[in-house]
Every structure is written in structure tokens, then in C-alpha cells.
Amino acid sequence: MKQSLVIAPSILSADFANLGEDTQKALDAGAQWVHFDVMDNHYVPNLTIGPLVCQALRDFGITAPIDVHLMCKPVDRLIPDFAKAGASLVSVHPESTEHLDATLSLIKSHGMQAGVVFNPTTPLDCLDWVSDKIDLILVMSVNPGFGGQAFIPSALDKLEQARAWIDRTDRPIRLEVDGGVKPENAHVIKKAGADTLVAGSAIFGADDYAKVIEQLVKA
Ligand code: DX5
Ligand code: ZN
């Protein structure tokens, strides 16, 4: 079941010195979610933000869903902290946890939605075993770690496979894509079945956020 389109700006490309204001600006420009990239310089070669910053955005007054993408290893210890910090949804890479089923249960037990993230060469195989525990599938269209990379075209095939898998379930599972999403490729991405578009540099690198978001929606 394909759901209404959600635009999730990745704040990795936002102005970190004015993060609350810049995040609110993207939401005011028409975005629905905040995509929050957590990197640990271990699972991925970059270091970013954690629960304290999530809490700071809530304290600033951000009320939109915060979509936490964990690129950390291990992940379990961070999950209760993100729940306390106001995260809405937490997605994990199968490679980052020894026990994916237990990690997804941990996310759900803290009242958050759960997602599974697939790197460009990670097969979708595990989905069959977690269908009752996930609210979102995140297909990476770049190797995780940095904003501003080029979209890897094979992600389109993976999106189609994931869409077909979702349609075989009767669950309202979202299909999100992350990496190199721009107004120029949004049409083929949506055609492949994505209903949730992460965009970092495309939105925060533009002068007019609303214009880019409108282009992503209308593509
Ligand atoms: C990459 C992150 C992405 C990144 C996307 O590891 O998961 O969310 O910020 O950035 P763009 O849209 O610039 O490719
Ligand atoms: Zn991400």
C-alpha cells in the first residue's frame, strides 16, 4: 500500500550553528519529517550528532516526526536514549547489530516506529523475517557516511523489489530512499515505488528551500 509522499530533509546538510532555525525553515518550506543522521566514525567514516541534539531540537520547538537513521555499531545502547530525546522513528542497518529482531523489538518497546536500512549491496533477504516489526524500509542510494554524493542507479531496482515486497504484505510500511535525491531524479525514484524522500544537500544547499521541496513533490 503506497502512502502519501513525505519529504524528509537530512539535517546533515543544515547549518549546525543555527540548527533549530534551519530545521524549522525546512519544515515551514513544506517538509513533513526531519531526517537525523547519526554517525559514529566506526560503522561509517564520519562523526555527527546524537540524542542530545535530538533533545535540543525538541526543546527548540520542533514538533515534526524525527526520523533517526543510526549509522552506529553497536546500536542497542542508544535506543532508549533516543526515545527519551523525542525520536519518532529509528532505523538500523542489519550489519550494525548482532540480533536485528531483538533490536527492532527494543525500538518498538520504547514506543517508537522501527525501520531497516539497506546499503547499496545489502540484499533485502531479512525482510521476510521482520515484516511484523517494521514501519519503514530505507533504501540507501549512496554508501552511508556523507551528504552530497551521487545517486547509485541500482537503488531503483532495489526500490522496485522493496515496493513489491511491501505490496505483498497488508501493512502500512513506508519506503524511504536516502542519498543523492534531487528534483532531477525524483520522478524515477517515485516511479520505482518510494513514498518518503530524504534530501540533504538538494534542500539545504539551495537558496529557496520551498522551491526545491515543491519540485520534489511535483516531479
Ligand atoms: C548519508 C546520509 C544521508 C545524507 C543524504 O549517509 O544517510 O541522509 O545526508 O545527503 P544528500 O541528500 O546530500 O545525498
Ligand atoms: Zn540518512
Short mmCIF file of C-alpha atoms and ligand atoms in Angstrom, two decimals:
data_model
loop_
_atom_site.label_atom_id
_atom_site.label_comp_id
_atom_site.label_asym_id
_atom_site.label_seq_id
_atom_site.Cartn_x
_atom_site.Cartn_y
_atom_site.Cartn_z
CA MET A 1 0.00 0.00 0.00
CA LYS A 2 1.70 3.21 -1.19
CA GLN A 3 1.22 6.11 1.18
CA SER A 4 1.16 9.88 0.80
CA LEU A 5 4.50 11.42 -0.13
CA VAL A 6 6.75 12.58 2.72
CA ILE A 7 9.77 14.87 2.22
CA ALA A 8 12.40 14.36 4.93
CA PRO A 9 15.23 16.92 4.78
CA SER A 10 18.50 15.47 6.08
CA ILE A 11 19.83 17.96 8.60
CA LEU A 12 23.33 16.63 7.94
CA SER A 13 23.49 19.45 5.36
CA ALA A 14 21.80 22.06 7.59
CA ASP A 15 23.52 24.99 9.31
CA PHE A 16 24.73 23.32 12.54
CA ALA A 17 25.42 26.68 14.16
CA ASN A 18 21.72 27.52 13.76
CA LEU A 19 20.23 24.04 13.70
CA GLY A 20 16.85 24.76 15.28
CA GLU A 21 16.14 27.72 12.98
CA ASP A 22 17.36 25.96 9.85
CA THR A 23 15.36 22.80 10.61
CA GLN A 24 12.21 24.84 11.23
CA LYS A 25 12.85 26.73 7.99
CA ALA A 26 12.82 23.44 6.02
CA LEU A 27 9.58 22.38 7.74
CA ASP A 28 7.99 25.77 7.06
CA ALA A 29 9.02 25.32 3.42
CA GLY A 30 6.78 22.24 3.16
CA ALA A 31 8.76 19.28 4.53
CA GLN A 32 6.95 16.80 6.80
CA TRP A 33 9.76 14.95 8.64
CA VAL A 34 13.25 15.67 9.94
CA HIS A 35 15.86 13.10 8.83
CA PHE A 36 18.51 12.81 11.57
CA ASP A 37 21.78 11.09 10.57
CA VAL A 38 23.75 9.57 13.45
CA MET A 39 27.33 8.58 12.53
CA ASP A 40 29.96 7.13 14.85
CA ASN A 41 33.31 7.06 12.97
CA HIS A 42 33.19 3.26 13.32
CA TYR A 43 30.28 1.85 11.33
CA VAL A 44 30.75 4.76 8.90
CA PRO A 45 33.79 7.03 8.47
CA ASN A 46 32.19 10.19 9.81
CA LEU A 47 31.06 11.58 13.15
CA THR A 48 27.86 13.59 13.63
CA ILE A 49 25.11 14.04 16.20
CA GLY A 50 23.38 12.06 18.93
CA PRO A 51 20.47 12.09 21.40
CA LEU A 52 21.47 15.43 22.99
CA VAL A 53 20.95 17.19 19.67
CA CYS A 54 17.63 15.41 19.12
CA GLN A 55 16.51 16.64 22.55
CA ALA A 56 17.76 20.15 21.70
CA LEU A 57 15.59 20.21 18.57
CA ARG A 58 12.54 19.17 20.63
CA ASP A 59 13.37 21.83 23.23
CA PHE A 60 13.68 24.39 20.45
CA GLY A 61 10.10 23.55 19.45
CA ILE A 62 10.43 21.13 16.54
CA THR A 63 7.23 19.06 16.62
CA ALA A 64 7.52 17.19 13.28
CA PRO A 65 8.42 13.49 13.33
CA ILE A 66 12.17 12.98 13.84
CA ASP A 67 13.37 10.12 11.63
CA VAL A 68 16.60 8.84 13.20
CA HIS A 69 18.97 6.97 10.85
CA LEU A 70 21.51 5.14 13.02
CA MET A 71 24.86 4.54 11.32
CA CYS A 72 26.47 3.28 14.52
CA LYS A 73 27.76 0.00 15.86
CA PRO A 74 26.57 -1.20 18.31
CA VAL A 75 23.12 0.43 18.28
CA ASP A 76 21.14 -1.02 21.17
CA ARG A 77 22.55 1.19 23.88
CA LEU A 78 21.47 4.33 22.02
CA ILE A 79 17.85 3.31 21.50
CA PRO A 80 16.45 4.19 24.97
CA ASP A 81 18.37 7.49 24.82
CA PHE A 82 16.76 8.43 21.51
CA ALA A 83 13.31 7.51 22.85
CA LYS A 84 13.89 9.84 25.80
CA ALA A 85 15.18 12.54 23.45
CA GLY A 86 11.94 12.60 21.45
CA ALA A 87 12.77 10.48 18.39
CA SER A 88 9.73 9.24 16.47
CA LEU A 89 11.24 6.56 14.27
CA VAL A 90 14.60 4.75 14.48
CA SER A 91 16.12 2.88 11.53
CA VAL A 92 19.03 0.46 11.80
CA HIS A 93 21.35 -1.28 9.35
CA PRO A 94 21.26 -5.11 9.73
CA GLU A 95 25.08 -5.10 9.66
CA SER A 96 25.22 -2.88 12.73
CA THR A 97 23.56 -5.26 15.17
CA GLU A 98 24.19 -8.90 16.06
CA HIS A 99 20.47 -9.50 16.60
CA LEU A 100 18.23 -7.49 14.29
CA ASP A 101 14.96 -8.95 15.57
CA ALA A 102 15.85 -8.04 19.15
CA THR A 103 16.95 -4.53 18.15
CA LEU A 104 13.68 -3.88 16.29
CA SER A 105 11.73 -5.17 19.32
CA LEU A 106 13.74 -2.82 21.54
CA ILE A 107 12.82 0.17 19.34
CA LYS A 108 9.12 -0.79 19.41
CA SER A 109 9.17 -1.42 23.17
CA HIS A 110 10.20 2.22 23.61
CA GLY A 111 7.13 3.40 21.70
CA MET A 112 8.95 4.41 18.54
CA GLN A 113 8.46 3.24 14.97
CA ALA A 114 11.16 0.97 13.54
CA GLY A 115 12.92 0.82 10.20
CA VAL A 116 15.52 -1.35 8.47
CA VAL A 117 18.16 0.26 6.21
CA PHE A 118 19.76 -1.43 3.21
CA ASN A 119 23.18 -0.38 1.92
CA PRO A 120 23.70 -0.40 -1.87
CA THR A 121 24.93 -4.02 -1.86
CA THR A 122 22.87 -5.39 1.04
CA PRO A 123 20.15 -7.80 -0.15
CA LEU A 124 16.57 -7.40 1.10
CA ASP A 125 16.51 -11.00 2.37
CA CYS A 126 15.97 -10.27 6.06
CA LEU A 127 12.64 -8.53 5.36
CA ASP A 128 10.73 -11.81 5.30
CA TRP A 129 11.66 -12.36 8.94
CA VAL A 130 10.84 -8.89 10.31
CA SER A 131 7.64 -7.94 8.50
CA ASP A 132 5.60 -7.67 11.70
CA LYS A 133 8.16 -5.42 13.38
CA ILE A 134 8.90 -2.70 10.82
CA ASP A 135 7.18 0.52 9.85
CA LEU A 136 9.72 1.61 7.25
CA ILE A 137 12.24 0.26 4.75
CA LEU A 138 15.09 2.65 3.94
CA VAL A 139 16.96 2.03 0.69
CA MET A 140 20.38 3.70 0.60
CA SER A 141 21.17 5.17 -2.80
CA VAL A 142 24.71 6.15 -1.69
CA ASN A 143 27.20 4.49 0.64
CA PRO A 144 26.37 5.86 4.08
CA GLY A 145 28.67 8.43 5.66
CA PHE A 146 28.45 11.69 3.77
CA GLY A 147 25.97 14.06 2.20
CA GLY A 148 26.30 15.35 -1.33
CA GLN A 149 27.16 12.03 -3.07
CA ALA A 150 25.81 10.89 -6.44
CA PHE A 151 22.72 8.65 -6.62
CA ILE A 152 23.60 4.99 -7.33
CA PRO A 153 21.18 3.88 -10.10
CA SER A 154 20.85 0.24 -8.91
CA ALA A 155 18.88 1.63 -5.96
CA LEU A 156 15.96 1.95 -8.38
CA ASP A 157 15.83 -1.85 -8.84
CA LYS A 158 16.02 -2.30 -5.10
CA LEU A 159 13.19 0.18 -4.58
CA GLU A 160 11.05 -1.78 -7.04
CA GLN A 161 11.80 -5.03 -5.21
CA ALA A 162 11.03 -3.45 -1.85
CA ARG A 163 7.79 -1.94 -3.20
CA ALA A 164 6.68 -5.36 -4.49
CA TRP A 165 7.53 -6.89 -1.11
CA ILE A 166 5.54 -4.21 0.76
CA ASP A 167 2.58 -4.69 -1.55
CA ARG A 168 2.56 -8.40 -0.71
CA THR A 169 2.10 -7.53 2.96
CA ASP A 170 -1.04 -5.74 4.07
CA ARG A 171 0.91 -3.47 6.36
CA PRO A 172 1.34 0.33 6.02
CA ILE A 173 5.13 0.14 5.66
CA ARG A 174 6.82 3.23 4.24
CA LEU A 175 9.51 3.03 1.55
CA GLU A 176 12.17 5.68 2.04
CA VAL A 177 15.18 6.48 -0.14
CA ASP A 178 18.31 8.26 1.07
CA GLY A 179 21.24 9.69 -0.88
CA GLY A 180 21.60 11.86 -3.96
CA VAL A 181 17.88 12.60 -4.21
CA LYS A 182 17.25 15.73 -6.29
CA PRO A 183 14.43 17.31 -8.31
CA GLU A 184 16.05 15.81 -11.47
CA ASN A 185 15.76 12.17 -10.33
CA ALA A 186 12.73 12.40 -8.02
CA HIS A 187 10.37 11.27 -10.77
CA VAL A 188 12.12 7.92 -11.44
CA ILE A 189 12.58 7.38 -7.70
CA LYS A 190 8.87 7.81 -7.06
CA LYS A 191 8.04 5.65 -10.08
CA ALA A 192 10.19 2.88 -8.56
CA GLY A 193 7.91 2.95 -5.51
CA ALA A 194 9.41 5.30 -2.93
CA ASP A 195 6.94 7.31 -0.83
CA THR A 196 9.42 9.00 1.52
CA LEU A 197 12.28 11.07 0.08
CA VAL A 198 15.32 12.10 2.12
CA ALA A 199 17.14 15.08 0.65
CA GLY A 200 20.04 16.85 2.34
CA SER A 201 22.24 18.89 0.02
CA ALA A 202 19.41 19.38 -2.50
CA ILE A 203 17.32 21.27 0.08
CA PHE A 204 19.84 22.87 2.44
CA GLY A 205 22.21 23.75 -0.40
CA ALA A 206 19.52 25.78 -2.15
CA ASP A 207 18.60 29.42 -1.60
CA ASP A 208 14.89 28.65 -1.76
CA TYR A 209 14.00 25.50 0.24
CA ALA A 210 10.30 25.73 -0.68
CA LYS A 211 11.07 25.72 -4.38
CA VAL A 212 13.18 22.52 -4.13
CA ILE A 213 10.58 20.80 -1.94
CA GLU A 214 7.84 21.72 -4.41
CA GLN A 215 9.97 20.34 -7.27
CA LEU A 216 10.50 17.08 -5.35
CA VAL A 217 6.75 16.81 -4.71
CA LYS A 218 5.68 17.65 -8.27
CA ALA A 219 8.36 15.63 -10.11
C1 DX5 B 1 24.26 9.60 4.11
C2 DX5 B 1 23.06 10.07 4.91
C3 DX5 B 1 22.11 10.89 4.14
C4 DX5 B 1 22.68 12.17 3.59
C5 DX5 B 1 21.95 12.48 2.32
O1 DX5 B 1 24.95 8.66 4.87
O2 DX5 B 1 22.36 8.96 5.42
O3 DX5 B 1 20.92 11.12 4.85
O4 DX5 B 1 22.57 13.27 4.45
O5 DX5 B 1 22.51 13.61 1.77
P1 DX5 B 1 22.25 14.03 0.26
O6 DX5 B 1 20.78 14.21 0.08
O7 DX5 B 1 23.04 15.27 0.13
O8 DX5 B 1 22.77 12.89 -0.59
ZN ZN B 2 20.34 9.19 6.28
#
